[in-house]
Short mmCIF file of C-alpha atoms and ligand atoms in Angstrom, two decimals:
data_model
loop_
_atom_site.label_atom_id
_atom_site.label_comp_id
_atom_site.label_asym_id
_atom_site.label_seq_id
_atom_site.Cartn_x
_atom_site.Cartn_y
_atom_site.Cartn_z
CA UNK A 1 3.16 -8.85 -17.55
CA UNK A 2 5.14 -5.19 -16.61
CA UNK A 3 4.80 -4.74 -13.29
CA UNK A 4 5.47 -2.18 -10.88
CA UNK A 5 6.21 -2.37 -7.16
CA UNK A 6 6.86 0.68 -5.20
CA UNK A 7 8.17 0.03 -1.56
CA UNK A 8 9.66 -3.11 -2.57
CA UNK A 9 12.95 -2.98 -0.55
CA UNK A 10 11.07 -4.40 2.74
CA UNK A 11 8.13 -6.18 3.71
CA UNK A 12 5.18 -6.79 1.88
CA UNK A 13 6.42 -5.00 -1.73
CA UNK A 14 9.44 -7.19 -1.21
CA UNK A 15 6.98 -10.64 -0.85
CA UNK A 16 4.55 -9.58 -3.27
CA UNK A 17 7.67 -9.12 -5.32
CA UNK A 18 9.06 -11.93 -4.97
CA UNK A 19 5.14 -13.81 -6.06
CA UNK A 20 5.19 -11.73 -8.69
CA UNK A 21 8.97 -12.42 -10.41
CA UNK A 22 7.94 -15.85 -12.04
CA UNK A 23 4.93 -14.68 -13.96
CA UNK A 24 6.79 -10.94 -15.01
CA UNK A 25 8.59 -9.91 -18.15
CA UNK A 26 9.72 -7.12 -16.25
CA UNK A 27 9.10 -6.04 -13.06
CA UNK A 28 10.07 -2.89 -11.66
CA UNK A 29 10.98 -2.92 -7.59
CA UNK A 30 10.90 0.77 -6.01
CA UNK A 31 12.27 1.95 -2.88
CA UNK A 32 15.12 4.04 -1.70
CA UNK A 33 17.30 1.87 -0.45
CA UNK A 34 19.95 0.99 -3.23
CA UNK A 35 21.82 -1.83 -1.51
CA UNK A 36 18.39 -3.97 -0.29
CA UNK A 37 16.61 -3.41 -3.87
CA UNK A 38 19.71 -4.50 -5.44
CA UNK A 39 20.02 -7.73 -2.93
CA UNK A 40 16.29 -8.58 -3.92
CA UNK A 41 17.07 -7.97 -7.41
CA UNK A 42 19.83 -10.79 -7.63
CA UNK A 43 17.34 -12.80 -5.56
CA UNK A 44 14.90 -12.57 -8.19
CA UNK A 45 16.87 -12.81 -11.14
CA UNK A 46 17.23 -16.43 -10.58
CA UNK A 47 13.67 -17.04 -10.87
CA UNK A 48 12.39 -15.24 -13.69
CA UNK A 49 12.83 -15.42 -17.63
CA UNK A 50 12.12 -11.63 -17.68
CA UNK A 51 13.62 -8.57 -16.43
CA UNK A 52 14.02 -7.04 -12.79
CA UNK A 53 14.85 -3.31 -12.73
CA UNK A 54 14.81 -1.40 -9.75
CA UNK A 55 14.81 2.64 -9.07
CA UNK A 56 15.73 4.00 -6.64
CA UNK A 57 13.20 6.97 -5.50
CA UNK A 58 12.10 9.10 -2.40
CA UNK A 59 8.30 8.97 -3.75
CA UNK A 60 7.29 11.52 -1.04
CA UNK A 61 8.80 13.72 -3.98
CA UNK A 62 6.47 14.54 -6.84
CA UNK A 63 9.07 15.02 -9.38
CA UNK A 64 10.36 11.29 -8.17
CA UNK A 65 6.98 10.21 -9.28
CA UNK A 66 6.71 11.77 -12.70
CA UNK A 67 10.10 10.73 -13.42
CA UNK A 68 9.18 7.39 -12.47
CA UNK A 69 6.21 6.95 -14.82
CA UNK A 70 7.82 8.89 -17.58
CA UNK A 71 10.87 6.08 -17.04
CA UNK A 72 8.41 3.25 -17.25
CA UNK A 73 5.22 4.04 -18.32
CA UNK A 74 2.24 1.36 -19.39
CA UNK A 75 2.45 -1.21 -16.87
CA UNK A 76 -0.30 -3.61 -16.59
CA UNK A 77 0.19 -3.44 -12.68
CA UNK A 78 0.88 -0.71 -10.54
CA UNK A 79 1.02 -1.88 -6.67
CA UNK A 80 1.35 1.83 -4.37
CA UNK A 81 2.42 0.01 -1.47
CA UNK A 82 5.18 2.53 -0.08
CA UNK A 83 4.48 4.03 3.00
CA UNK A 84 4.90 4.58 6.86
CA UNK A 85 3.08 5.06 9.95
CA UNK A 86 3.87 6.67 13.21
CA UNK A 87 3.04 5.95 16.94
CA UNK A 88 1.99 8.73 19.54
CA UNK A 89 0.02 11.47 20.41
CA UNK A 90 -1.11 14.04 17.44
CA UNK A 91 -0.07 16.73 19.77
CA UNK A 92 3.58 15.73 19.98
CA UNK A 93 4.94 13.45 16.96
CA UNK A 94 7.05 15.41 14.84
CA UNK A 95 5.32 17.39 12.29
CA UNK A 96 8.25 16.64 9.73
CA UNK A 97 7.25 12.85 9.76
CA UNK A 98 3.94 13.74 9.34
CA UNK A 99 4.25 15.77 6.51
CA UNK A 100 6.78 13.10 5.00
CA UNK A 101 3.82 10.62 5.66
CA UNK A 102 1.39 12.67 3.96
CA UNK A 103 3.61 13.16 0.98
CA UNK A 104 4.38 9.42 0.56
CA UNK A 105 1.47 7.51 1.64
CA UNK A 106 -0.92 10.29 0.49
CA UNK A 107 0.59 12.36 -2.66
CA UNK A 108 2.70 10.03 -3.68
CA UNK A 109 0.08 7.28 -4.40
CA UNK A 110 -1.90 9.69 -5.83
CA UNK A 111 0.66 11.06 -7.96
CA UNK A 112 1.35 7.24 -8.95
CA UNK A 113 -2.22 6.34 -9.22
CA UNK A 114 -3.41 9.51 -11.40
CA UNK A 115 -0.52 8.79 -13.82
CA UNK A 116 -0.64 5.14 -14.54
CA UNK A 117 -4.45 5.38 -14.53
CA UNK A 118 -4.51 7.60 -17.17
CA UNK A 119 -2.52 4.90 -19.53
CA UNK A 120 -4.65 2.01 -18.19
CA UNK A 121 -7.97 3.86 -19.18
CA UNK A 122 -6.38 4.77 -22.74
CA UNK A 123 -5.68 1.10 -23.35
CA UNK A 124 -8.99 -0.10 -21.09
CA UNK A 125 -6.82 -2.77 -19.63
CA UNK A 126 -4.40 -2.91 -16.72
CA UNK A 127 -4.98 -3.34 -12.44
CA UNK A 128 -3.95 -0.93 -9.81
CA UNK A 129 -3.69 -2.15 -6.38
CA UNK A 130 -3.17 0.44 -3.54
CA UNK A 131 -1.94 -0.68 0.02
CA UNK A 132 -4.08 1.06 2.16
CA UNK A 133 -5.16 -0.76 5.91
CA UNK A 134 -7.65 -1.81 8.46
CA UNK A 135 -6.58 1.40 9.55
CA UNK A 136 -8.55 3.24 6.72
CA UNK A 137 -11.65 2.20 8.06
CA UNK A 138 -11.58 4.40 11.58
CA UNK A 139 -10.56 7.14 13.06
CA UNK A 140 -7.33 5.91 14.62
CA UNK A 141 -6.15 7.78 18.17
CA UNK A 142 -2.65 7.33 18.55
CA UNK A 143 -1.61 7.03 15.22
CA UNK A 144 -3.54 9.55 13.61
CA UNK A 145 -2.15 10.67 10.85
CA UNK A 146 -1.46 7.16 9.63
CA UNK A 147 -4.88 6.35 9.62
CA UNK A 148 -5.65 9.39 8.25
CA UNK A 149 -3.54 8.49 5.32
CA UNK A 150 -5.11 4.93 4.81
CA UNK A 151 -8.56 6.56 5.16
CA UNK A 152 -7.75 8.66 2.08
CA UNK A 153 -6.59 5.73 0.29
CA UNK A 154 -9.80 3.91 0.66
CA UNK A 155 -11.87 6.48 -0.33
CA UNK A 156 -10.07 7.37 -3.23
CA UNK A 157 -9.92 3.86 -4.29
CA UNK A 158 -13.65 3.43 -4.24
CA UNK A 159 -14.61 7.14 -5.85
CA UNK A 160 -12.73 5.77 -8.68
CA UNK A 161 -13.92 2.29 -8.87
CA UNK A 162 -16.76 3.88 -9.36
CA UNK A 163 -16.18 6.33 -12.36
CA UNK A 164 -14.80 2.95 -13.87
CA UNK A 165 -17.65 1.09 -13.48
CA UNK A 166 -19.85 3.80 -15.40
CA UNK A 167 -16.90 3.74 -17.92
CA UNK A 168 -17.59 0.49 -18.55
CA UNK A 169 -13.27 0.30 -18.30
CA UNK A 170 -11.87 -3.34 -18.40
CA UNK A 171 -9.34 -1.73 -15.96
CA UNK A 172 -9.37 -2.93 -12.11
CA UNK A 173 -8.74 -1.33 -8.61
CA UNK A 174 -8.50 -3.12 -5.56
CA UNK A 175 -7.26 -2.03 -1.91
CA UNK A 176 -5.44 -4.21 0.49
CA UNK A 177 -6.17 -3.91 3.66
CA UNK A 178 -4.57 -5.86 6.28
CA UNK A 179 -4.33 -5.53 9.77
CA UNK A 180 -0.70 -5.77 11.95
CA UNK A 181 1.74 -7.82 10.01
CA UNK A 182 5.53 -8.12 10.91
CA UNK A 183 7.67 -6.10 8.44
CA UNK A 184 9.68 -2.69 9.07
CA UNK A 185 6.80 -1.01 10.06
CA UNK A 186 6.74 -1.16 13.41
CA UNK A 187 10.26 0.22 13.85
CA UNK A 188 9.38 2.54 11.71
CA UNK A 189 6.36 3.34 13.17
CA UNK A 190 7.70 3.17 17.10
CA UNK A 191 5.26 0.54 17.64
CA UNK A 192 4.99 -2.93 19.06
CA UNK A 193 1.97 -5.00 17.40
CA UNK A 194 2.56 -7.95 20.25
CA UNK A 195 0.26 -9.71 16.98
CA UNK A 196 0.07 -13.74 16.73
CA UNK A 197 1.89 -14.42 13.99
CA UNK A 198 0.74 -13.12 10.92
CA UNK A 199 3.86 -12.64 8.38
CA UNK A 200 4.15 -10.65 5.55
CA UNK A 201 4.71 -13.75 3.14
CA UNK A 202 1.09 -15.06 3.63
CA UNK A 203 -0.26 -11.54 3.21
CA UNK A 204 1.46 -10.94 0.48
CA UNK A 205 -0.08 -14.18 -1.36
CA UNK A 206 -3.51 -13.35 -0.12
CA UNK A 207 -3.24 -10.09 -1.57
CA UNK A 208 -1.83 -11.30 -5.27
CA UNK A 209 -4.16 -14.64 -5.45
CA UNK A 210 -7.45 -12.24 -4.32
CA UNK A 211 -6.66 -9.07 -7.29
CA UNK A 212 -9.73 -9.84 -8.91
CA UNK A 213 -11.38 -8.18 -5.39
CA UNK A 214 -11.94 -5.00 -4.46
CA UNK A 215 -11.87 -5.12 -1.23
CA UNK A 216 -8.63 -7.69 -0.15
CA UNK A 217 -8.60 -8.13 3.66
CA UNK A 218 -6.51 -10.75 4.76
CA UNK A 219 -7.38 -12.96 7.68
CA UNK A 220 -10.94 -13.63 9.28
CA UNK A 221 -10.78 -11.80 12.06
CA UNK A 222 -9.56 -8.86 10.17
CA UNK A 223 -12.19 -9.17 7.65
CA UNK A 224 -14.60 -9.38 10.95
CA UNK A 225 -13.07 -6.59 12.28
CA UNK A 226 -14.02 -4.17 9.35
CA UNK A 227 -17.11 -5.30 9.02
CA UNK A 228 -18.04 -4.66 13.02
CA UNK A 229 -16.71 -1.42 12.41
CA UNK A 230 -18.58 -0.13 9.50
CA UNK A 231 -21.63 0.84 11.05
CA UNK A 232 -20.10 2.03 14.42
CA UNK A 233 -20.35 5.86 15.16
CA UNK A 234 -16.95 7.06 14.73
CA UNK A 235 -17.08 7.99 18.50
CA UNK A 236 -17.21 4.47 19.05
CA UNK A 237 -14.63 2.69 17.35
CA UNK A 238 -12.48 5.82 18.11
CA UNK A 239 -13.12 4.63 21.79
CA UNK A 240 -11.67 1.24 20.57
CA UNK A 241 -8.89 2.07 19.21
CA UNK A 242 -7.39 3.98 21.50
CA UNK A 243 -7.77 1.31 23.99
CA UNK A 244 -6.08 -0.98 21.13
CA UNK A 245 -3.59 1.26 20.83
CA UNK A 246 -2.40 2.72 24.14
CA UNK A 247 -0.91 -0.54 24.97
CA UNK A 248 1.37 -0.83 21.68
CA UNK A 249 4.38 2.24 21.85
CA UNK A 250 7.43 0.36 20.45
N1 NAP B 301 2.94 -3.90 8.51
C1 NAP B 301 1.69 -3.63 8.82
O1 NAP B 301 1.22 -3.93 9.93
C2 NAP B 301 0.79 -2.97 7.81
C3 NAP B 301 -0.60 -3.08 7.98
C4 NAP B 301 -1.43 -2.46 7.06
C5 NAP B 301 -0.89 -1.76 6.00
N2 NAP B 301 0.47 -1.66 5.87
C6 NAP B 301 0.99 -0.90 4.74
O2 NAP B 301 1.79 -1.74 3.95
C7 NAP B 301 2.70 -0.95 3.19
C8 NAP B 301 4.07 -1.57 3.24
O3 NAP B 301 4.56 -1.49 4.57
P1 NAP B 301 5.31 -2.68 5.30
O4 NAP B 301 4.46 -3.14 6.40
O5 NAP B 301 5.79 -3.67 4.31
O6 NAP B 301 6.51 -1.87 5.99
P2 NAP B 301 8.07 -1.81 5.65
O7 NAP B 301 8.67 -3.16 5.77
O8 NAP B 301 8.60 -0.73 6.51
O9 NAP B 301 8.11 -1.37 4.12
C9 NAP B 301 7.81 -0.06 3.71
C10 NAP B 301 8.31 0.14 2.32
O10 NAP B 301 7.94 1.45 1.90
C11 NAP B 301 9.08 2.07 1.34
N3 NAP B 301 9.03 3.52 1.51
C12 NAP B 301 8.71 4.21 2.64
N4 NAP B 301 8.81 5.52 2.41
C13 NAP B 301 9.20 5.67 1.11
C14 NAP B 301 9.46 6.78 0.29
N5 NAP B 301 9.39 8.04 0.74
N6 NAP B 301 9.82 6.56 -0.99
C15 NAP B 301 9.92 5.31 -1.47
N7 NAP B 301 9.69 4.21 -0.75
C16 NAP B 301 9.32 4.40 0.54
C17 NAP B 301 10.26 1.46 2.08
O11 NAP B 301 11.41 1.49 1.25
P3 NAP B 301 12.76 2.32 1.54
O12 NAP B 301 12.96 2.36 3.01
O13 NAP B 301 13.78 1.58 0.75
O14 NAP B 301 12.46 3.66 0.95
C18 NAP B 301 9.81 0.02 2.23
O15 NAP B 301 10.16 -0.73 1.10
C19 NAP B 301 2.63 0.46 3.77
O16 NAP B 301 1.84 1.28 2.94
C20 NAP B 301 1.92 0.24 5.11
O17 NAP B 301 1.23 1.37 5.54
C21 NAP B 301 1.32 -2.26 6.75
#
């Protein structure tokens, strides 16, 4: 299998990664940090036959994108899992983050998504697996534009499920969707989960032994979570989640 990780320097690219290396003839770890993509490359090396590459790429660049799939076109899994969030008040987070945000964890993936697509469908086989979030599920006060950005990515995700499906395409889609896990992201995101201890390792596996799902929501009272929220009135669980959320600035 070629596979293709993007935010693999940290986190949960770098555990699904590091599930992935064994059963890989080459696997292809994206981030921009050289030095920690190069660290989890000699990690790796040790425990696969096949080959590790890594690139490093800003993907909230579209030319990074293209030159990524023109570099390494045809894999038979693409995991968009690069991307960022960011704690506070619409009204004053810097608009610069936000647009970065939009451009990674909305045009990049799409970018990404669009271009390896169009391969998988021309060979009818091949999986893409977008890390979106419980977040894409509700409007999300506090950290708006992140769940803005996750919202997009679930709703992409199942429009095109769908124009598979009446393909009849062999290829598969699926969207992970955890809730708070402990990786980068809060510093990132100026945020403190205070969460009980779920770690990015066991996500990771849920997310890579579940691929044959659509939907991959790790842990029950995540997967409750969603499913309470589905048929709220977004007035409602935007109620909620502010609540959720006052309490967690980093
Ligand atoms: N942690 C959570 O609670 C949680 C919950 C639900 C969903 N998610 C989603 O899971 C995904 C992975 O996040 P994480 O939790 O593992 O956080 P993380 O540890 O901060 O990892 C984020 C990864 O994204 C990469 N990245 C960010 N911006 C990039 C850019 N412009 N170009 C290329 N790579 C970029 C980072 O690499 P470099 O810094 O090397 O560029 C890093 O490898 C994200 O999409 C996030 O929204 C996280």
């Amino acid at each position: 299998m070629k596979a293709l990780i993007t935010g693999a320097s940290s986190g949960l690219g770098r555990e699904m990664a590091r599930i992935l290396a064994p059963r890989c003839e080459t696997l292809i770890l994206v981030g921009r940090n050289t030095e920690r993509l190069e660290a989890l490359k000699d990690e790796l090396a040790a425990k696969t036959r096949g080959t590790v590459e890594t690139v490093a790429a800003d993907l909230a660049k579209t030319e990074n994108c293209v030159a990524l799939h023109e570099a390494y076109p045809d894999v038979d899994l693409l995991i968009n899992n690069a991307g960022f969030g960011d704690f506070g008040e619409f009204s004053e987070t810097s608009l610069e983050k936000d647009l970065s945000m939009i451009d990674t964890n909305i045009k990049g993936l799409h970018t990404l998504m669009k271009l390896y697509l169009r391969d998988m469908v021309r060979r009818d086989r091949g999986q893409i697996l977008n890390v979106a979030s419980i977040a894409g599920f509700a409007p999300g006060p506090l950290m708006a534009t992140y769940y803005a950005t996750k919202g997009y990515v679930v709703r992409l995700s199942e429009a095109v499920r769908r124009e598979l499906k009446a393909r009849h395409s062999h290829v598969r889609i699926s969207i992970l969707c955890p809730g708070p896990v402990a990786t980068g992201f809060e510093k990132t995101a100026n945020i403190g989960f205070h969460f009980n201890g779920v770690d990015a390792k066991g996500v990771a596996k849920y997310a890579i032994s579940h691929l044959d799902r659509f939907y991959i929501v790790p842990t029950a009272p995540i997967r409750a979570a969603r499913l309470l929220m589905i048929p709220l009135p977004a007035v409602v669980t935007a109620e909620i989640i502010y609540r959720i959320q006052k309490g967690r600035k980093g």
